[in-house]
XYZ file of C-alpha atoms in Angstrom:
507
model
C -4.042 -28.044 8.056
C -5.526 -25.619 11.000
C -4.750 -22.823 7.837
C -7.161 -24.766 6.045
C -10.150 -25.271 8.564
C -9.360 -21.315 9.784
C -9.956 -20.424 6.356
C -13.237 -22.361 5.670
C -14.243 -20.641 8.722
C -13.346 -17.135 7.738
C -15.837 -18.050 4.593
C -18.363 -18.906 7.075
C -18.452 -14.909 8.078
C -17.971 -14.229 4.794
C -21.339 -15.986 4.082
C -23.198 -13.266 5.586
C -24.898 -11.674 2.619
C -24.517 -8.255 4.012
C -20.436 -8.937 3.848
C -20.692 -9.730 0.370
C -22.849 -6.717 -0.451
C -20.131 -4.601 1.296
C -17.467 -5.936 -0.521
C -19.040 -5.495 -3.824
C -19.871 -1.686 -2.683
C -16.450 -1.636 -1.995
C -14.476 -2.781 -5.517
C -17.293 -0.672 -7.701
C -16.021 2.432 -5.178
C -12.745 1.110 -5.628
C -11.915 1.195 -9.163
C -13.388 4.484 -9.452
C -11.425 6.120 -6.864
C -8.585 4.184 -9.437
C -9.632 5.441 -12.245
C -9.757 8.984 -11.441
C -6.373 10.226 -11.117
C -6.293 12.882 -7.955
C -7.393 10.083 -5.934
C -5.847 7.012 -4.918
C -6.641 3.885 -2.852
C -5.122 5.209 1.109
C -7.372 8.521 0.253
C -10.047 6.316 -1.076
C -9.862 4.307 1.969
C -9.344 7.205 4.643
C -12.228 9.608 2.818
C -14.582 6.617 3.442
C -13.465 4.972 7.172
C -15.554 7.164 8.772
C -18.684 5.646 6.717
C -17.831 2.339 8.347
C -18.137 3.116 12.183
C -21.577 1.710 12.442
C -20.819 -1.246 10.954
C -19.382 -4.198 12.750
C -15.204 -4.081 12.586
C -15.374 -7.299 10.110
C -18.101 -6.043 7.200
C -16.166 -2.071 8.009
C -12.653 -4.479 6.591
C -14.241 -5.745 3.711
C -15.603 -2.805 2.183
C -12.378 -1.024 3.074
C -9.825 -3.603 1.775
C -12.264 -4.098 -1.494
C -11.766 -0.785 -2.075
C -8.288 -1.163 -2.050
C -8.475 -3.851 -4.024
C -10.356 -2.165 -6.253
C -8.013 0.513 -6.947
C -5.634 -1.887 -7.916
C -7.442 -2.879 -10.772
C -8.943 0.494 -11.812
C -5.262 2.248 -11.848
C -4.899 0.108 -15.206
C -7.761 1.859 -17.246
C -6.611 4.950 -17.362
C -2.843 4.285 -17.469
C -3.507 1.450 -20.498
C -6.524 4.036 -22.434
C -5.299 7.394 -21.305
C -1.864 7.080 -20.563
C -2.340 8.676 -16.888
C -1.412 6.394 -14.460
C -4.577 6.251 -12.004
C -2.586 4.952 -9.360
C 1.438 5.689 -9.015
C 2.026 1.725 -9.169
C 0.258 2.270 -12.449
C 3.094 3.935 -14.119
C 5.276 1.372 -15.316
C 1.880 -0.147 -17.073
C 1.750 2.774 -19.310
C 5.034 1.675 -20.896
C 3.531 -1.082 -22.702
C -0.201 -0.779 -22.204
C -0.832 2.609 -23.906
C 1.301 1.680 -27.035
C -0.561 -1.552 -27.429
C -4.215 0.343 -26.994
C -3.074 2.534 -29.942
C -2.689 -0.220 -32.007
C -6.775 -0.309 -31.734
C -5.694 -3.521 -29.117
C -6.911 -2.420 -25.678
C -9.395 -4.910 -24.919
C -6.618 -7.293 -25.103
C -4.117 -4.965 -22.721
C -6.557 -4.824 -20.493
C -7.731 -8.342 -19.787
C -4.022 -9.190 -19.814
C -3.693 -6.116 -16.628
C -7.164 -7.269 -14.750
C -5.829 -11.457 -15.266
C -2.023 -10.702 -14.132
C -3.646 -8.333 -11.218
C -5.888 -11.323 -10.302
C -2.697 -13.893 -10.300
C -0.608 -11.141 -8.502
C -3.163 -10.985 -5.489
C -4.241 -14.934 -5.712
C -0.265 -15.824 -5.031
C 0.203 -13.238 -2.373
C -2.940 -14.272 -0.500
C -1.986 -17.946 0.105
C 1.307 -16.891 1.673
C -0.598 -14.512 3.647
C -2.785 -17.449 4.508
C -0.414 -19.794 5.648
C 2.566 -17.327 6.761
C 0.113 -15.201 8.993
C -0.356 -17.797 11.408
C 3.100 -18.879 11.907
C 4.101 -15.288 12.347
C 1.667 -14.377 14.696
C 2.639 -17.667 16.591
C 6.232 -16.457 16.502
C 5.283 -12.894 17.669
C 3.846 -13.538 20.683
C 7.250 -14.068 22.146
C 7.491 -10.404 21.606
C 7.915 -8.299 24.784
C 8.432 -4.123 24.294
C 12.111 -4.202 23.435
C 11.110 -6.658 21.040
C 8.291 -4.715 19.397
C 10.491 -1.773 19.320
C 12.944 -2.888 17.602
C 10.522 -3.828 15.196
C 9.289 -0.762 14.438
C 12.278 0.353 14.100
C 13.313 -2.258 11.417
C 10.636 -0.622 9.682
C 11.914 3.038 10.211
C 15.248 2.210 9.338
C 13.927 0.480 5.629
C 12.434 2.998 4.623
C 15.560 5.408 4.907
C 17.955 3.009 3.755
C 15.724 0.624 1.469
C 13.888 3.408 -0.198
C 14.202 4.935 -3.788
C 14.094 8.455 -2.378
C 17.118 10.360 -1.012
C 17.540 9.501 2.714
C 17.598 12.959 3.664
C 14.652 13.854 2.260
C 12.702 10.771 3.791
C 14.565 11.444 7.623
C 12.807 15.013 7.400
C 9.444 13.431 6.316
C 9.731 11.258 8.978
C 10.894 13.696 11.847
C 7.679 15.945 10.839
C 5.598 12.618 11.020
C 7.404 12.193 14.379
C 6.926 15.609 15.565
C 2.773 15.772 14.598
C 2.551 12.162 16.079
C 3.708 13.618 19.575
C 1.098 16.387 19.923
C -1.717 16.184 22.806
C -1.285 14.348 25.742
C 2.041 11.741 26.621
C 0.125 8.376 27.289
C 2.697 7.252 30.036
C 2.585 10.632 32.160
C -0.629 12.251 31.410
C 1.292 15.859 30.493
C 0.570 17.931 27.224
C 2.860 18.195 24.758
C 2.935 21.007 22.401
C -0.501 22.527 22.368
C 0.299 25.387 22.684
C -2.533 26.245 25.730
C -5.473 25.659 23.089
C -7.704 23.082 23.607
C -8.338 21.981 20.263
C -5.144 20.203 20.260
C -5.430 18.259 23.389
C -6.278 15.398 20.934
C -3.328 15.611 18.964
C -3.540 15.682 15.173
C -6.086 12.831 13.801
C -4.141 10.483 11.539
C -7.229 10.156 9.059
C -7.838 13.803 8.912
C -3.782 14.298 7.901
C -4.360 11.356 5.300
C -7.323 12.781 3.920
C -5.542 16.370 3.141
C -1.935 14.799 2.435
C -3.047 12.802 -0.490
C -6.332 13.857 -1.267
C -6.605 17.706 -1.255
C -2.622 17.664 -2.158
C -2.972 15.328 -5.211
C -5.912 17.146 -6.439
C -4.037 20.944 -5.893
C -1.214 19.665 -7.654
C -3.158 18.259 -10.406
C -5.373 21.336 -10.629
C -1.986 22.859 -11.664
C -1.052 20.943 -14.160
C -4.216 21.369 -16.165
C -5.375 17.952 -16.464
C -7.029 17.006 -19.398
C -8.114 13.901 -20.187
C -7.729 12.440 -24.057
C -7.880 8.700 -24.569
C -8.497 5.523 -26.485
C -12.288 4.241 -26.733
C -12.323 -0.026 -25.404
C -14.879 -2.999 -25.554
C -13.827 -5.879 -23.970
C -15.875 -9.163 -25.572
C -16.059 -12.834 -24.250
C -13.770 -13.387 -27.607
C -11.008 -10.718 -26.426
C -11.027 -12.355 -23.125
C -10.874 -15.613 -24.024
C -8.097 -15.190 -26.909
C -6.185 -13.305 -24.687
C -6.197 -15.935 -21.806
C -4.881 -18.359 -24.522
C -1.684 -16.651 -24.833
C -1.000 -15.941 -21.206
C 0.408 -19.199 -19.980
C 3.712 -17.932 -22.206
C 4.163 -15.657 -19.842
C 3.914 -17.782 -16.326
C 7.183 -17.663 -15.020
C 6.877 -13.584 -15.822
C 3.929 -13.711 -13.356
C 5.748 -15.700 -11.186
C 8.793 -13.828 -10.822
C 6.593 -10.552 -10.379
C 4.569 -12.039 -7.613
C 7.594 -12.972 -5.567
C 8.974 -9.567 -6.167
C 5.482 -8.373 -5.379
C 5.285 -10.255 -2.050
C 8.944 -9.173 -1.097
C 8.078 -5.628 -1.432
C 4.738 -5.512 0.538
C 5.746 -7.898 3.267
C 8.931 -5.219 3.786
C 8.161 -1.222 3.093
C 8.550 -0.999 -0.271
C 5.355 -0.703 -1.290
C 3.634 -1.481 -4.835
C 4.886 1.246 -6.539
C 8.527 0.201 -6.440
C 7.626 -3.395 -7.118
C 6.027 -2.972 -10.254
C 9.077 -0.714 -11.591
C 11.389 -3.580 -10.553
C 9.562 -6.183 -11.658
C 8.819 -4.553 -15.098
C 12.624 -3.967 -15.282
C 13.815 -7.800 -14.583
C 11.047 -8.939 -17.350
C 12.870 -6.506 -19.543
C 16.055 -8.244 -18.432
C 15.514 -11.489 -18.848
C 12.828 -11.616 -21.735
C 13.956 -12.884 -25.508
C 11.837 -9.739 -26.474
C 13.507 -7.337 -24.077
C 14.397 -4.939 -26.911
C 10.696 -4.404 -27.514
C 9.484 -3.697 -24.403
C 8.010 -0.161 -24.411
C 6.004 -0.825 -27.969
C 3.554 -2.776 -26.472
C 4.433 -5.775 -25.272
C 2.342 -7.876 -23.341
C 4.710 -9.002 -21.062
C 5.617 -5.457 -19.968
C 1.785 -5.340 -18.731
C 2.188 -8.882 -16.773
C 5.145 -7.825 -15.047
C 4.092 -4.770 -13.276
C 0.609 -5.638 -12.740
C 1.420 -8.726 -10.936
C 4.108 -7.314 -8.812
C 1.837 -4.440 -7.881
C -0.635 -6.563 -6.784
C 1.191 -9.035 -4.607
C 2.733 -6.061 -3.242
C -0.574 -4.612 -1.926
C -2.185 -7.558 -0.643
C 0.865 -8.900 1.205
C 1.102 -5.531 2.661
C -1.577 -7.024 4.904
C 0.725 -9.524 6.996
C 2.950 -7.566 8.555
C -0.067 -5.281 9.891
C -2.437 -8.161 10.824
C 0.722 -10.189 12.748
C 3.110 -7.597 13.912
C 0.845 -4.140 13.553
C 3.750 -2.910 10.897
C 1.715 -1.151 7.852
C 3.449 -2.557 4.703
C 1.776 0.285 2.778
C 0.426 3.528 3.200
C -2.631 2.024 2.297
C -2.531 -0.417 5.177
C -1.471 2.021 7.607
C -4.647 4.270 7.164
C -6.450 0.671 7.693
C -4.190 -0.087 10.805
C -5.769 3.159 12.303
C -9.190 2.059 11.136
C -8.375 -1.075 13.556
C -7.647 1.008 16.099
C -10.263 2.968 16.062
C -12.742 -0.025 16.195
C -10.548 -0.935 19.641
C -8.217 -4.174 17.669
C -5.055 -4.062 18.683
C -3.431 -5.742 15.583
C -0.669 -8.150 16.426
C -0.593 -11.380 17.297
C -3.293 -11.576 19.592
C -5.973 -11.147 17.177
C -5.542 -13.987 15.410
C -6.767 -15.599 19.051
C -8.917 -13.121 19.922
C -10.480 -11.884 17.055
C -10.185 -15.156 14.575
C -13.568 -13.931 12.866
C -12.089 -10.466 12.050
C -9.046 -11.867 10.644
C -9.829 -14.849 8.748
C -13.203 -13.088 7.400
C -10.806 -10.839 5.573
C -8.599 -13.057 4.251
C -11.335 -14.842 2.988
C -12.580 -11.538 1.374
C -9.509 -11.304 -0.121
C -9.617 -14.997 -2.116
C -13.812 -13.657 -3.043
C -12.673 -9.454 -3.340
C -9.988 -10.408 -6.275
C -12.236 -12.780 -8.354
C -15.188 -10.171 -8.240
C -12.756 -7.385 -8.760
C -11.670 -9.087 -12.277
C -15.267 -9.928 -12.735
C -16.349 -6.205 -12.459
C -13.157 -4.801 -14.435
C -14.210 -6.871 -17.381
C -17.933 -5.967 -17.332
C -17.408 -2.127 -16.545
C -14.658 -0.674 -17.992
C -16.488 0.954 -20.953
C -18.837 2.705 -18.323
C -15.376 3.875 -16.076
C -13.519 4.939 -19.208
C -16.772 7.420 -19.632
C -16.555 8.703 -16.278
C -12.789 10.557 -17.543
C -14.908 12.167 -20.641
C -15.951 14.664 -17.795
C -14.153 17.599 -17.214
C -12.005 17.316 -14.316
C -12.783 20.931 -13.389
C -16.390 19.348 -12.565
C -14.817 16.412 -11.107
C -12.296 17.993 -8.925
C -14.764 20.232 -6.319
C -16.908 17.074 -5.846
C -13.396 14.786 -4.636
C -12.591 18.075 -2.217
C -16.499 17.897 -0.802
C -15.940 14.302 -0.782
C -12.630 15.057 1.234
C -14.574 17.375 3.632
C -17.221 15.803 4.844
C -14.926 12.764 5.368
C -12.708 14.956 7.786
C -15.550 16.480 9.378
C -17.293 13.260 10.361
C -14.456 11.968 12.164
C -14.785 14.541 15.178
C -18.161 16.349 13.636
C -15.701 19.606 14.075
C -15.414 22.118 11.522
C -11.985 22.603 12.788
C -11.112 19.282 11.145
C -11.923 20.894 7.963
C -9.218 23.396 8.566
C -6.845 21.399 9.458
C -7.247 18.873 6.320
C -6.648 22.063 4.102
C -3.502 22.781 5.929
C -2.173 19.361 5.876
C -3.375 19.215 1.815
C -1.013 22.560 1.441
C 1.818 20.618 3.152
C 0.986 17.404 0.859
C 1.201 20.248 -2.480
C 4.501 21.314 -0.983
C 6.074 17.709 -0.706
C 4.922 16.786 -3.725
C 6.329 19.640 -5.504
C 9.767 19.283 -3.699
C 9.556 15.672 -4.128
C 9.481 14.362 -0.435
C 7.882 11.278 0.276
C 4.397 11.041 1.734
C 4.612 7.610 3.009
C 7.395 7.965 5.904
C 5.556 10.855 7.388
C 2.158 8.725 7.476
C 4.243 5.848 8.579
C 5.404 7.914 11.569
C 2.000 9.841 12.349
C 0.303 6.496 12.635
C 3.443 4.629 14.963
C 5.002 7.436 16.401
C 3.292 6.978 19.346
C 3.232 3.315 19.484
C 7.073 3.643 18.607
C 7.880 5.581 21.654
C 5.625 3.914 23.961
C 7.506 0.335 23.312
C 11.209 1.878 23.678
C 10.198 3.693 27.293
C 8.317 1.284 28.585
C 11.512 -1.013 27.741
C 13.814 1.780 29.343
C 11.395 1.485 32.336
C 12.054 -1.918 32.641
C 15.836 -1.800 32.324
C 16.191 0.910 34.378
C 17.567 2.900 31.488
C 20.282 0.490 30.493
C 20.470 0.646 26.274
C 21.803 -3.082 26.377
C 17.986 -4.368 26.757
C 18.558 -4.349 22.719
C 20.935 -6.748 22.769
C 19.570 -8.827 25.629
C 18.479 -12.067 23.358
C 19.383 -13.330 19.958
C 16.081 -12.167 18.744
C 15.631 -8.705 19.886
C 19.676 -8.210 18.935
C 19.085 -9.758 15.450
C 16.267 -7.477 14.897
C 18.221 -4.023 16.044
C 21.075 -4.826 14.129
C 19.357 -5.668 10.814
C 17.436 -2.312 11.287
C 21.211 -0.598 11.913
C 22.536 -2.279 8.839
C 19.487 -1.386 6.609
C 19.673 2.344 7.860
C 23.588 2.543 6.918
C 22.700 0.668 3.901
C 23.263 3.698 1.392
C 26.801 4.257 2.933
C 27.802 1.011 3.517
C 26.575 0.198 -0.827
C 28.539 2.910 -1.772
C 31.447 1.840 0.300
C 31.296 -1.458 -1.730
C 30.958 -0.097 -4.843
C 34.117 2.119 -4.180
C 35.889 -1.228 -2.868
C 34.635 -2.771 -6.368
C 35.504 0.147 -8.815
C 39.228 0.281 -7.286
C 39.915 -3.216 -7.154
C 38.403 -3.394 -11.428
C 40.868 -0.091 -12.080
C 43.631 -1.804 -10.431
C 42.777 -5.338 -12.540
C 43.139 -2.839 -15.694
C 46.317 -1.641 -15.058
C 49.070 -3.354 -17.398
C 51.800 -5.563 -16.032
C 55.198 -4.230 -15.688
């Protein structure tokens, strides 16, 4: 019930008609930063978070998150007409989406994507409505140990959890580590690591690395591959819409399966991307038409589309409750919070109750004008990829530019977004994960403040880990999901002997 009269009050702010202008700034800029493939919604939402300092922390959310959301829903056009995935969560939509728009039925693909998308985000928001609360209730219990431990459940998954190998994400994180800790130590005051220079008494700016890492890196890299883009024409028509909404409700339990997967994977680190690969794969599993998935089936559009976008709006509770980004996405909007001076956790949900439940009530208002705008526009976005993307690719890296230089109005900023673009080129070629590192660059320091401020307070003695059921619990998932990859490979070896000794024949 107090879920219910929070959220009629987050609508209140929401009323503002300033907020709602924001947010629909926000999804337009959105699904064009989906559309265009070089860009992506944590770029699109770090390029444009230094745009929002003037405005109040609540309308500087909206826009942000619409944009997000916005991306979410644009990632489809091009992966459905073009079959280039705007967005990487966009990929396992091309499977099914692209065949079915060159049977001359895109309209149809599409307003099955935007609806799913829409059903995807509507499921995830009321259990970030009504699990929010209790978790930031739970939290408060938290002491440093405690907090620790939970960032280090959320190291640990993404090294065991993850699809990439674990060495590969360790490094990305050590580097993340390693960048985190230059400028000065916020318990003793003493510079680490610059080197004598001033510039770096700062440390490295977490938006300025975001804005090179997937911005200038995605565009170099795609500036290599000669991107060019060749695609179907689409019209979406009240008719389309409505015939295609008729023949949805066959595929509920689809939606409903991808949602929960959806949810799963943004509440822990998996992210979207992931989620709509493993939800597309299950549908594929357990569909009677399983065999035709990848010829345009639109169930193999459902799956992944809702997944995806559970995935990126639950992504928000763990970063409003516990300050644990979900996302990459939501970690470049954790540092947005703390560069407005919000400590997420679970404080704000007392402190700052009209930040936090005027976004979720963006979110319920940001999906429903998302789908609005995806319907009405996509014609005009499809256009947009008719340019050449040697005319769109200088105006993203200008775009990129004058984003890092008004964070510290510092051309040295500029600088070092090109450097941190060449390293983004370099793991993408080599195929190391971007996420860990960002992950780590945004709560390194947080991360190491929590475990020596809980070695101050123990006096140095490790067993402050173990010193309650909860903090214990928590360290000893995170040590099981870190050995996860050994300790699944020690089963399977278990398994495979004890099936080759069930083969053997009888004496």
């Amino acid at each position: 019930m107090d879920a219910f009269v929070s959220l009629i009050y987050g609508f209140g702010v929401l009323a503002d008609p300033m907020n709602i202008v924001y947010m629909f700034v926000g999804i337009f800029l959105g699904v064009l930063i989906g559309v265009l493939p070089g860009l992506g919604g944590a770029n699109g939402v770090a390029i444009l978070l230094p745009l929002t300092f003037s405005m109040s922390p609540t309308s500087a959310i909206i826009m942000l998150s619409s944009i997000y959301w916005g991306a979410l829903f644009g990632g489809a056009i091009t992966s459905i007409l073009f079959n280039i995935p705007g967005e990487p969560w966009s990929v396992a939509t091309t499977f099914d989406g692209y065949p079915l728009a060159q049977k001359g039925k895109a309209g149809q693909a599409l307003t099955t994507a935007f609806t799913s998308s829409f059903f995807g985000a509507f499921i995830a928001t009321i259990i970030l409505t009504f699990l929010a609360p209790l978790i930031a209730g739970f939290a408060l219990r938290f002491g440093p140990a405690e907090f620790f431990a939970v960032y280090m459940l959320t190291f640990c998954s993404f090294v065991g959890m993850g699809k990439e190998p674990p060495f590969k994400v360790l490094a990305a994180m050590m580097l993340g580590f390693a960048l985190a800790a230059v400028g000065m130590d916020g318990v003793t005051g003493q510079l680490r690591m610059t080197f004598g220079t001033t510039e770096l008494l700062r440390g490295f700016d977490f938006l300025i690395a975001v804005i090179g890492l997937f911005g200038v890196g995605e565009i170099l890299l795609t500036m290599e591959e000669g991107l060019a883009f060749k695609g179907r024409d689409a019209k979406i028509n009240a008719k389309v819409v409505w015939e295609t909404w008729k023949e949805m409700p066959k595929y509920f339990w689809t939606a409903i399966r991808g949602s929960i997967v959806g949810c799963w994977m943004g509440i822990t680190p998996g992210g979207a991307t992931p989620a709509s690969f493993m939800s597309y794969g299950l549908a594929k599993r357990f569909s009677k038409n399983g065999n035709k998935f990848g010829t345009g089936e639109l169930e193999g559009i459902v799956a992944p589309e809702t997944a995806a976008h559970a995935a990126g709006t639950s992504a928000l509770l763990p970063m409003l409750t516990l300050g644990i980004p979900g996302s990459p996405t939501a970690a470049v909007l954790l540092g947005g919070l703390l560069i407005w001076g919000l400590q997420p956790g679970p404080l704000l949900f007392v402190e700052q109750k009209d930040f936090v439940w005027g976004l979720i009530a963006s979110i319920y208002l940001g999906n429903l004008a998302g789908l609005i705008v995806v319907l009405t526009t996509v014609p005009l976005f499809a256009s947009i990829l008719r340019i050449p993307f040697s005319i769109i690719a200088p105006i993203i890296l200008v775009v990129c530019a004058v984003g890092a230089y008004t964070v510290n109005n510092a051309l040295l900023d500029i600088s070092v977004m090109l450097v941190f673009g060449v390293i983004g080129y370099l793991f993408k070629k080599c195929n190391y994960p971007l996420a860990p590192m960002v992950l780590a660059l945004v709560l390194g320091d947080a991360a190491e403040d929590a475990f020596r401020q809980a070695m101050l307070i123990s006096q140095g003695d490790m067993t402050v880990f173990w010193s309650n059921w909860l903090v214990g619990s928590i360290v000893t998932l995170a040590l099981v999901m870190l050995l996860w990859p050994v300790l699944s490979a020690g089963i399977d070896a278990v398994r495979g002997k004890k099936d080759t000794t069930g083969d053997l024949p009888s004496a």
